[in-house]
Structure formats: C-alpha cells, structure tokens
C-alpha cells in the first residue's frame, strides 16, 4: 500500500471514530437529560405525598441509577414474599427439596387477609410449586405460611445475607406476629424489613440470573409477571410487561419489579408513615407508586 493510500485509510478511520464518539456523546447526553427530568418528576411526586417515599431505580442497559432514601429501612409488607420465593428456589437448586413436594393444607393452617386458600375445603394436597405461585401472584397469606413452614425463616435470612442484603429480613409468618423470630423489629416493621436499594438489588440479581441460577431466576420472574395487583407500579402502565411484587399494610404501600421496556428497568418504591391508610384502589400510597411507575415508563419506553 502506498503512503498516500495509508494516509487515506487512517484519515477515514479517524472520521469513523470521531462520528462514533460524537454519537456516543450525544446518546450519553440524551440519557443524562432523561434521567435528570425523571428525577425531577419523582422528587416532585415524593414531596407531594403525605408520607415518606423511598425509591431505587436502575436502567440495566445504560447503568443509570436514581434513588431517594435508598439505604433507609422500610416495612416490606407482602413484598418480603420475594425473598421467601428466592430462598425456596435456592433450596430446590441445591436439591434439598423439590417444587413437586406435596403440601397438605389443613384447617389449622388457614389465616386471614389476602389469598384464597383460606376459603378452600380441607384436607387439600397441593405441591410446593402451587403454594409458591399463590404466594407470589395473589399474595396468599396461607400459602406464604405453608412455604415458610417448609423452608424456615432463618434460611431466608441466610440467603439474603449471602446475596449481600443484610437489612432484608422476614420476621414471622403472615398474620402470626406472635411467633416472630425478631419481636422488636417485628413490632416496628411488621412482616418484614428492607431498604429500597436492597430490594431493588434483589430484582437486579433476578434479572441478571444471579439470585439463584439463570433458569430458576427466569422462572421466578415469569411467576412474578402474573402478579394480580395492578394498583401500584402497573396502575398507569397498561400493556407494559412488569414482573413484580407489591405489599399493603396500614401506613405502608410497596411495589418492586422489572419493567421490560427497550431496556429492562428495575424499580423499587417503598412508602411509610402514609396519612391515608385505607385499603382501597385509590389510597394515596398506591397512587404515588402508580405515578412513579408511569414516569419511569414514559422516560425509558
């Protein structure tokens, strides 16, 4: 190749590199602008809420991360059922149990609140898979207790600690606080405790196939995509795939999940000290989480 040709090739490569860097810079700037606008919206929504809002949001494609009160502890309400689900699948992965193991429901197992098992005739034989599915999609409290009876609360603690989520704890079975393994924390937080960053990180690990295994994690996300509660993150995002788990308890409303947009976005929103403690669709805690979900989808759809 002649010197003239070499210079031409080098020049062309330089132009290509310059165009690529310019495009990358433009994309990064656009992402930064979107994130800044989203943060302003989320902070405005949080400030207007009659209660305390914490959130942790990560775009898994761009790495953009937004948080408020990310490391502050909140009640989980039924959101703690995701760590329970992860622990169950982890034990199945270790072959310490199988999801086909039979579980016999008896009258003494039934508790109130969310779910349908409390209304079924007994004795009834189910599989671990069945009760895990009901726990995750209908937030069935009786199903939750059947899972915990099989795997034990301390194993949930151990699994979360192994994942680096040391503040994420389940305290007791649903509706059975008298049997709490951590009475003081249970009195303050109820069924479970976490932080926005820790629960969001659990969903990041699920999305990346690192919570248990790629196969187990994708299966759990498919289950969570069947969640029947559309009063919070899914409230104003109809048609957007969302694998999530929500929770309701008096002054707290919670919801965390993975949105499937052009990029996957993990969103965790926790509230506490809500003035509006009503258990209905339009409770303010539900609405603020719904508006945050709407803003996330609009920003990154």
XYZ file of C-alpha atoms in Angstrom:
301
model
C 0.000 0.000 0.000
C 1.356 3.435 -0.916
C 1.962 6.117 1.663
C -0.875 8.120 0.100
C -3.271 5.164 0.450
C -2.209 4.571 4.053
C -2.876 8.193 4.918
C -6.304 7.940 3.278
C -7.208 4.827 5.290
C -6.007 6.401 8.532
C -8.000 9.519 7.737
C -11.132 7.512 7.070
C -10.720 5.609 10.326
C -10.263 8.847 12.189
C -13.513 10.181 10.733
C -15.382 6.984 11.700
C -14.004 7.166 15.237
C -14.945 10.829 15.513
C -18.505 10.130 14.344
C -18.795 7.208 16.786
C -17.552 9.291 19.702
C -19.887 12.127 18.759
C -22.842 9.746 18.581
C -21.887 8.155 21.897
C -21.562 11.575 23.486
C -24.974 12.532 22.098
C -26.559 9.305 23.447
C -24.979 9.819 26.863
C -26.204 13.402 26.895
C -29.718 12.312 25.964
C -29.669 9.670 28.688
C -28.428 12.192 31.214
C -31.181 14.618 30.215
C -33.836 11.893 30.549
C -32.514 10.873 33.963
C -32.446 14.455 35.195
C -36.012 15.040 34.030
C -37.156 11.758 35.579
C -35.509 12.610 38.880
C -37.294 15.965 38.996
C -40.615 14.235 38.381
C -40.010 11.565 41.009
C -38.850 14.064 43.612
C -41.895 16.225 42.935
C -44.228 13.246 43.344
C -42.447 12.195 46.538
C -42.552 15.689 48.022
C -46.304 15.988 47.403
C -47.061 12.658 49.078
C -48.498 12.697 52.594
C -45.964 10.218 53.922
C -42.399 9.106 53.290
C -41.288 7.773 49.889
C -38.103 5.881 49.131
C -37.133 4.612 45.692
C -34.310 2.861 43.880
C -34.391 2.703 40.081
C -31.794 1.255 37.707
C -31.747 1.072 33.913
C -29.927 -2.219 33.344
C -28.859 -1.254 29.822
C -27.407 2.190 30.462
C -26.481 1.755 34.118
C -28.341 4.933 35.071
C -29.426 4.858 38.703
C -31.762 7.091 40.681
C -32.508 6.777 44.353
C -34.072 8.569 47.277
C -33.713 7.243 50.829
C -32.107 4.225 49.160
C -30.467 2.899 52.309
C -33.253 3.758 54.741
C -35.246 0.900 56.261
C -38.939 0.471 55.417
C -41.642 -2.071 56.138
C -41.910 -4.534 53.276
C -45.496 -5.687 53.802
C -46.024 -8.611 51.381
C -43.023 -7.589 49.265
C -40.989 -9.798 51.627
C -42.535 -12.769 49.812
C -39.958 -12.300 47.028
C -37.021 -13.183 49.325
C -39.092 -16.160 50.506
C -39.619 -17.236 46.886
C -35.897 -16.840 46.104
C -34.946 -18.921 49.132
C -37.377 -21.670 48.124
C -35.919 -21.853 44.607
C -32.392 -21.799 46.036
C -33.152 -24.828 48.208
C -34.659 -26.581 45.188
C -31.493 -25.753 43.215
C -29.458 -27.390 45.983
C -31.809 -30.402 45.797
C -32.740 -30.031 49.464
C -36.373 -30.151 48.343
C -38.347 -30.232 45.098
C -41.106 -27.956 43.906
C -43.213 -31.091 43.408
C -43.083 -31.942 47.121
C -46.632 -32.414 48.440
C -48.059 -29.893 50.910
C -51.229 -30.782 52.813
C -53.469 -27.850 53.740
C -55.462 -28.334 56.934
C -57.906 -26.050 58.730
C -55.317 -25.058 61.308
C -53.064 -23.688 58.551
C -55.558 -21.083 57.407
C -55.033 -17.387 58.137
C -56.948 -14.317 57.023
C -56.040 -11.411 54.796
C -55.032 -11.846 51.181
C -55.490 -15.087 49.297
C -57.960 -17.848 48.520
C -56.612 -20.951 50.273
C -58.436 -19.850 53.418
C -61.715 -20.453 51.550
C -60.994 -23.956 50.242
C -62.117 -27.227 51.811
C -59.596 -29.344 53.666
C -57.679 -31.542 53.754
C -56.255 -30.425 50.411
C -52.999 -31.691 48.916
C -51.016 -29.215 46.832
C -47.451 -29.007 45.584
C -44.786 -26.579 46.797
C -44.972 -25.014 43.333
C -48.694 -24.354 43.797
C -48.377 -22.582 47.127
C -45.333 -20.597 45.925
C -47.314 -19.452 42.890
C -50.293 -18.395 45.015
C -47.973 -16.591 47.437
C -46.388 -14.625 44.593
C -49.380 -13.830 42.393
C -52.276 -13.472 44.855
C -50.095 -12.665 47.881
C -51.886 -15.566 49.581
C -51.024 -15.417 53.299
C -51.904 -19.044 53.992
C -49.710 -20.136 51.071
C -46.866 -17.980 52.406
C -47.008 -19.721 55.760
C -47.038 -23.140 54.114
C -43.846 -22.218 52.244
C -42.198 -20.849 55.387
C -43.141 -23.973 57.335
C -41.212 -25.946 54.735
C -38.118 -23.749 54.336
C -37.888 -21.976 57.751
C -37.457 -18.247 58.354
C -33.764 -18.395 59.267
C -32.937 -19.817 55.847
C -34.441 -16.717 54.261
C -32.145 -14.596 56.432
C -29.154 -16.712 55.433
C -29.939 -16.490 51.717
C -30.390 -12.721 51.796
C -27.154 -12.286 53.743
C -25.337 -14.484 51.219
C -26.553 -12.100 48.496
C -25.277 -9.105 50.473
C -28.747 -7.957 51.539
C -28.186 -7.821 55.278
C -31.095 -5.495 56.094
C -33.705 -7.630 54.328
C -35.457 -9.830 56.898
C -38.729 -11.707 57.256
C -39.877 -11.730 60.873
C -42.724 -14.221 61.034
C -45.383 -15.945 59.034
C -48.257 -13.851 57.683
C -50.796 -12.885 60.344
C -48.731 -14.696 63.012
C -46.620 -11.927 64.521
C -46.907 -13.559 67.937
C -44.418 -16.146 66.659
C -41.911 -13.567 65.363
C -38.232 -14.512 65.459
C -37.358 -10.807 65.925
C -40.036 -9.287 68.168
C -38.569 -5.780 68.416
C -38.049 -5.387 64.671
C -41.393 -7.043 64.035
C -43.141 -4.537 66.287
C -41.634 -1.686 64.236
C -41.762 -3.080 60.706
C -44.353 -5.867 60.756
C -43.914 -8.872 58.460
C -40.534 -7.807 57.098
C -37.979 -5.056 56.652
C -35.742 -3.946 53.780
C -34.314 -0.855 52.071
C -35.150 0.427 48.574
C -31.610 -0.336 47.387
C -31.544 -3.855 48.810
C -34.880 -4.943 47.408
C -34.021 -3.345 44.073
C -30.713 -5.221 44.096
C -32.568 -8.498 44.602
C -34.561 -7.773 41.435
C -31.366 -6.785 39.608
C -29.894 -10.170 40.532
C -33.059 -11.916 39.347
C -32.902 -10.042 36.043
C -29.237 -10.985 35.623
C -29.752 -14.638 36.564
C -27.555 -14.284 39.639
C -30.020 -14.658 42.525
C -30.153 -18.460 42.250
C -29.409 -19.529 38.662
C -30.394 -18.277 35.193
C -33.099 -20.939 34.839
C -34.520 -20.508 38.336
C -34.429 -16.717 38.122
C -36.227 -16.570 34.775
C -38.875 -18.939 36.166
C -39.405 -16.714 39.211
C -39.728 -13.629 37.010
C -42.346 -15.416 34.909
C -44.287 -16.146 38.086
C -43.988 -12.541 39.278
C -45.202 -11.311 35.880
C -48.538 -12.969 36.790
C -48.984 -10.775 39.870
C -52.659 -9.783 40.011
C -52.148 -6.455 41.815
C -52.314 -3.603 39.303
C -52.983 -0.840 41.837
C -49.381 0.413 42.098
C -46.476 0.184 39.622
C -48.793 -1.333 36.996
C -51.567 1.206 37.647
C -50.840 3.550 34.714
C -48.577 1.305 32.630
C -51.092 -0.944 30.892
C -49.507 -3.070 28.182
C -46.002 -2.877 29.638
C -44.620 -6.181 30.914
C -43.826 -5.978 34.607
C -42.583 -8.808 36.837
C -43.222 -7.503 40.346
C -44.464 -7.968 43.885
C -46.415 -5.468 45.915
C -47.490 -5.058 49.516
C -50.130 -3.286 51.611
C -50.153 -2.778 55.344
C -51.804 0.131 57.165
C -49.417 3.103 56.703
C -47.145 1.422 54.136
C -47.539 0.568 50.456
C -44.738 -1.110 48.486
C -44.005 -2.401 44.993
C -40.825 -3.562 43.256
C -40.218 -5.177 39.908
C -38.613 -5.313 36.483
C -40.149 -3.340 33.621
C -39.495 -4.725 30.142
C -39.045 -1.589 28.060
C -36.499 -1.260 25.234
C -34.188 -1.733 28.229
C -35.058 -3.609 31.386
C -35.583 -1.206 34.270
C -35.653 -2.288 37.903
C -37.911 -0.104 40.021
C -38.478 -0.324 43.758
C -40.767 2.126 45.550
C -41.440 1.890 49.275
C -43.633 4.172 51.365
C -44.186 4.556 55.085
C -45.969 6.885 57.516
C -48.751 7.310 54.968
C -51.581 9.512 56.201
C -54.038 7.633 54.004
C -54.216 4.125 55.477
C -57.332 2.977 53.620
C -57.280 -0.410 51.895
C -58.694 0.571 48.538
C -57.539 1.143 44.973
C -57.271 4.922 45.294
C -55.299 5.051 48.534
C -52.649 7.763 48.192
C -49.792 5.305 48.722
C -50.991 3.280 45.740
C -51.403 6.391 43.617
C -47.931 7.819 44.246
C -46.310 4.483 43.374
C -48.500 4.340 40.266
C -47.402 7.791 39.127
C -43.754 6.897 39.707
C -44.194 3.772 37.581
C -45.856 5.862 34.867
C -42.968 8.364 34.870
C -40.379 5.590 34.581
C -42.102 4.025 31.586
C -42.534 7.397 29.858
C -38.862 8.212 30.372
C -37.452 4.951 29.007
C -40.138 3.470 26.750
